[in-house]
Amino acid sequence: AQSVAQPEDQVNVAEGNPLTVKCTYSVSGNPYLFWYVQYPNRGLQFLLKYITGDNLVKGSYGFEAEFNKSQTSFHLKKPSALVSDSALYFCAVRPRSGSARQLTFGSGTQLTV
Amino acid sequence: DAGVTQSPTHLIKTRGQQVTLRCSPKSGHDTVSWYQQALGQGPQFIFQYYEEEERQRGNFPDRFSGHQFPNYSSELNVNALLLGDSALYLCASSLPPGLEQYFGPGTRLTVT
């Protein structure tokens, strides 16, 4: 069974500073990896995904994520945080093969800038 | 281009009742997935519909059922509601193979 861990419930960062939101996963094989953001009383918005290729993935709103296969991590990063980045961030994983090819989400990390 | 829409926005039901939630996918999308997001948790996959059939199912009891119509819209039905069913129910649409899912704003269900 696949699982996603977001070890930090809350991340606080000053505006203009770099931010990192951590994610590790457990799934057999090479999964697809995703980051979503959720604003209060809203659905989830897609930020970026890793399918294959370059380990550094660039996404929406200046966010990027680094895939590290050996550490099974997919940390979300941004060079300079904005107040408007304050939201709830979810990491998700989906296996490339097998019968259970649904998205599995982490528990979320509340980012406050 | 309309995104994913869900109705109703909020709903209050009593234990033991039944509820139906509705979802219209993003224009051009033919696959609909439903998720349950309890307070303070990440979304949990309920099931996915494609070509009017349930294609995948998460770890949810049979009280949770669904339907997809020929126009790709979908319904989620929950029978014999429990207090623990109180959550935000999210609908997401996509095109196969579903690598990029677009989420609706959700329906907030409260069971009293």
Short mmCIF file of C-alpha atoms in Angstrom, two decimals:
data_model
loop_
_atom_site.label_atom_id
_atom_site.label_comp_id
_atom_site.label_asym_id
_atom_site.label_seq_id
_atom_site.Cartn_x
_atom_site.Cartn_y
_atom_site.Cartn_z
CA ALA A 1 0.00 0.00 0.00
CA GLN A 2 1.20 3.49 -0.74
CA SER A 3 1.59 6.21 1.85
CA VAL A 4 2.70 9.82 2.05
CA ALA A 5 4.21 11.57 5.05
CA GLN A 6 4.35 15.29 5.59
CA PRO A 7 6.35 15.51 8.81
CA GLU A 8 5.53 19.14 9.59
CA ASP A 9 1.98 20.16 10.40
CA GLN A 10 3.00 23.83 10.33
CA VAL A 11 5.75 25.79 8.59
CA ASN A 12 6.35 29.46 9.31
CA VAL A 13 8.58 31.59 7.09
CA ALA A 14 9.19 35.30 6.74
CA GLU A 15 8.19 37.02 3.53
CA GLY A 16 11.06 37.08 1.07
CA ASN A 17 12.80 34.08 2.63
CA PRO A 18 13.03 30.70 0.89
CA LEU A 19 10.52 28.07 1.91
CA THR A 20 10.56 24.29 1.96
CA VAL A 21 7.64 21.98 2.65
CA LYS A 22 8.73 18.38 3.16
CA CYS A 23 7.22 15.20 1.76
CA THR A 24 8.34 11.59 1.82
CA TYR A 25 6.52 8.67 0.29
CA SER A 26 6.33 4.90 0.34
CA VAL A 27 5.18 3.11 -2.78
CA SER A 28 6.47 0.24 -4.87
CA GLY A 29 8.17 1.19 -8.09
CA ASN A 30 8.54 4.73 -9.41
CA PRO A 31 5.42 6.74 -8.64
CA TYR A 32 3.94 9.87 -10.03
CA LEU A 33 4.24 12.68 -7.47
CA PHE A 34 2.13 15.78 -7.03
CA TRP A 35 1.73 18.92 -4.96
CA TYR A 36 -1.62 20.61 -4.41
CA VAL A 37 -2.55 23.76 -2.49
CA GLN A 38 -5.80 24.44 -0.65
CA TYR A 39 -7.04 27.85 0.38
CA PRO A 40 -9.72 28.21 3.09
CA ASN A 41 -13.13 26.88 2.03
CA ARG A 42 -11.79 26.00 -1.40
CA GLY A 43 -10.99 22.85 -3.29
CA LEU A 44 -7.47 21.76 -4.11
CA GLN A 45 -5.45 23.52 -6.79
CA PHE A 46 -2.79 21.65 -8.76
CA LEU A 47 0.73 23.07 -8.36
CA LEU A 48 3.07 20.64 -10.07
CA LYS A 49 3.78 17.01 -10.85
CA TYR A 50 6.75 14.72 -11.38
CA ILE A 51 6.42 12.12 -14.11
CA THR A 52 9.93 11.43 -15.34
CA GLY A 53 13.15 13.14 -16.31
CA ASP A 54 14.67 16.13 -14.54
CA ASN A 55 14.52 15.75 -10.77
CA LEU A 56 13.69 19.45 -10.36
CA VAL A 57 10.13 20.16 -11.40
CA LYS A 58 8.85 23.69 -11.92
CA GLY A 59 5.21 24.51 -11.30
CA SER A 60 2.71 27.28 -10.82
CA TYR A 61 3.25 30.52 -8.87
CA GLY A 62 7.04 30.12 -8.74
CA PHE A 63 6.98 26.82 -6.86
CA GLU A 64 9.29 23.95 -7.64
CA ALA A 65 9.86 20.51 -6.20
CA GLU A 66 12.88 18.26 -6.02
CA PHE A 67 12.49 14.53 -6.52
CA ASN A 68 15.02 12.40 -4.66
CA LYS A 69 14.64 8.73 -5.44
CA SER A 70 17.17 7.46 -2.90
CA GLN A 71 15.50 9.35 -0.07
CA THR A 72 11.98 8.82 -1.48
CA SER A 73 11.30 12.51 -1.01
CA PHE A 74 9.56 15.20 -3.02
CA HIS A 75 10.05 18.48 -1.17
CA LEU A 76 8.26 21.63 -2.30
CA LYS A 77 10.34 24.79 -2.53
CA LYS A 78 10.12 28.44 -3.42
CA PRO A 79 13.07 30.87 -3.48
CA SER A 80 11.15 33.83 -2.05
CA ALA A 81 7.92 33.43 -0.08
CA LEU A 82 4.94 35.75 -0.44
CA VAL A 83 2.22 36.43 2.11
CA SER A 84 -0.25 35.15 -0.49
CA ASP A 85 1.48 31.73 -0.37
CA SER A 86 -0.06 31.15 3.06
CA ALA A 87 -2.27 28.09 2.59
CA LEU A 88 -2.52 24.35 3.22
CA TYR A 89 -0.22 22.25 1.05
CA PHE A 90 -0.72 18.58 0.20
CA CYS A 91 1.72 16.12 -1.31
CA ALA A 92 0.22 13.17 -3.20
CA VAL A 93 1.47 9.99 -4.85
CA ARG A 94 0.08 7.66 -7.48
CA PRO A 95 1.63 4.36 -8.58
CA ARG A 96 2.51 3.95 -12.23
CA SER A 97 1.12 0.43 -12.40
CA GLY A 98 -1.07 -2.00 -10.52
CA SER A 99 -4.74 -1.97 -9.75
CA ALA A 100 -4.72 0.77 -7.10
CA ARG A 101 -3.79 3.75 -9.26
CA GLN A 102 -5.55 6.38 -7.19
CA LEU A 103 -4.08 9.47 -5.57
CA THR A 104 -2.95 9.08 -1.97
CA PHE A 105 -2.51 12.35 -0.09
CA GLY A 106 -0.45 13.32 2.89
CA SER A 107 -2.04 14.96 5.91
CA GLY A 108 -1.08 18.45 4.80
CA THR A 109 1.26 21.22 5.93
CA GLN A 110 -0.06 24.64 6.90
CA LEU A 111 2.28 27.28 5.52
CA THR A 112 2.21 30.72 7.12
CA VAL A 113 4.19 33.54 5.60
CA ASP B 1 -14.26 27.43 -19.60
CA ALA B 2 -16.22 26.16 -16.59
CA GLY B 3 -14.23 24.31 -14.00
CA VAL B 4 -15.49 21.54 -11.77
CA THR B 5 -18.73 22.45 -10.03
CA GLN B 6 -20.35 20.78 -7.04
CA SER B 7 -23.71 21.09 -5.37
CA PRO B 8 -24.85 21.79 -2.80
CA THR B 9 -22.19 23.87 -1.06
CA HIS B 10 -23.29 22.90 2.42
CA LEU B 11 -25.60 20.25 3.74
CA ILE B 12 -26.81 19.25 7.20
CA LYS B 13 -28.27 15.79 7.72
CA THR B 14 -29.29 13.62 10.64
CA ARG B 15 -27.78 10.25 11.51
CA GLY B 16 -29.38 7.45 9.54
CA GLN B 17 -30.47 9.65 6.65
CA GLN B 18 -29.29 9.40 3.08
CA VAL B 19 -27.57 12.11 1.05
CA THR B 20 -26.77 12.74 -2.61
CA LEU B 21 -23.98 15.04 -3.73
CA ARG B 22 -23.53 16.18 -7.30
CA CYS B 23 -20.56 17.02 -9.50
CA SER B 24 -20.13 18.41 -12.99
CA PRO B 25 -16.66 17.86 -14.43
CA LYS B 26 -14.49 20.38 -16.19
CA SER B 27 -15.43 20.78 -19.83
CA GLY B 28 -13.94 17.98 -21.90
CA HIS B 29 -13.14 15.74 -18.93
CA ASP B 30 -14.66 12.28 -18.83
CA THR B 31 -13.34 10.84 -15.57
CA VAL B 32 -14.66 11.79 -12.14
CA SER B 33 -13.13 10.91 -8.78
CA TRP B 34 -14.59 11.51 -5.33
CA TYR B 35 -12.65 12.20 -2.15
CA GLN B 36 -13.56 12.63 1.50
CA GLN B 37 -11.59 15.21 3.47
CA ALA B 38 -12.15 15.08 7.21
CA LEU B 39 -11.21 18.12 9.26
CA GLY B 40 -7.45 18.45 9.59
CA GLN B 41 -6.70 15.58 7.24
CA GLY B 42 -5.78 15.04 3.63
CA PRO B 43 -8.36 13.91 1.08
CA GLN B 44 -9.08 10.18 0.99
CA PHE B 45 -10.03 8.50 -2.27
CA ILE B 46 -13.56 7.08 -2.36
CA PHE B 47 -13.99 5.94 -5.97
CA GLN B 48 -13.51 6.87 -9.59
CA TYR B 49 -15.96 6.72 -12.50
CA TYR B 50 -15.17 6.43 -16.17
CA GLU B 51 -17.54 5.50 -18.98
CA GLU B 52 -20.38 5.32 -16.45
CA GLU B 53 -18.70 2.56 -14.46
CA GLU B 54 -16.88 2.48 -11.16
CA ARG B 55 -13.27 1.79 -12.10
CA GLN B 56 -11.44 2.06 -8.80
CA ARG B 57 -12.54 2.12 -5.20
CA GLY B 58 -10.83 3.13 -2.00
CA ASN B 59 -11.36 1.72 1.45
CA PHE B 60 -14.93 2.89 1.97
CA PRO B 61 -17.98 0.80 2.93
CA ASP B 62 -20.80 -0.05 0.57
CA ARG B 63 -22.86 2.74 2.13
CA PHE B 64 -20.94 4.94 -0.29
CA SER B 65 -22.11 4.52 -3.85
CA GLY B 66 -22.00 6.55 -6.99
CA HIS B 67 -23.15 7.03 -10.49
CA GLN B 68 -21.91 8.67 -13.65
CA PHE B 69 -24.26 9.95 -16.31
CA PRO B 70 -23.75 10.02 -20.08
CA ASN B 71 -22.80 13.71 -19.89
CA TYR B 72 -19.98 12.69 -17.47
CA SER B 73 -21.54 14.35 -14.44
CA SER B 74 -21.58 12.26 -11.31
CA GLU B 75 -23.39 11.69 -8.03
CA LEU B 76 -22.12 10.42 -4.71
CA ASN B 77 -24.68 8.75 -2.48
CA VAL B 78 -24.17 7.95 1.17
CA ASN B 79 -26.73 5.82 3.02
CA ALA B 80 -27.30 5.38 6.74
CA LEU B 81 -25.26 8.45 7.63
CA LEU B 82 -22.94 8.32 10.63
CA LEU B 83 -21.50 11.20 12.60
CA GLY B 84 -18.11 10.22 11.20
CA ASP B 85 -19.30 10.94 7.67
CA SER B 86 -19.12 14.66 8.45
CA ALA B 87 -16.47 16.00 6.08
CA LEU B 88 -15.73 18.03 2.97
CA TYR B 89 -16.51 15.92 -0.10
CA LEU B 90 -14.40 16.79 -3.08
CA CYS B 91 -14.99 15.90 -6.69
CA ALA B 92 -12.13 15.90 -9.19
CA SER B 93 -12.24 15.48 -12.93
CA SER B 94 -9.56 14.48 -15.41
CA LEU B 95 -8.81 12.88 -18.72
CA PRO B 96 -7.23 9.42 -18.75
CA PRO B 97 -4.77 8.53 -17.37
CA GLY B 98 -5.75 11.10 -14.74
CA LEU B 99 -2.33 12.54 -14.02
CA GLU B 100 -3.70 16.04 -13.53
CA GLN B 101 -6.92 16.19 -11.55
CA TYR B 102 -8.97 19.36 -11.29
CA PHE B 103 -10.88 19.71 -8.04
CA GLY B 104 -14.19 21.35 -7.33
CA PRO B 105 -14.81 23.56 -4.28
CA GLY B 106 -16.38 20.69 -2.37
CA THR B 107 -19.59 20.03 -0.46
CA ARG B 108 -19.42 20.42 3.31
CA LEU B 109 -21.56 17.68 4.88
CA THR B 110 -22.45 17.90 8.55
CA VAL B 111 -24.17 14.93 10.19
CA THR B 112 -25.90 15.62 13.51
#
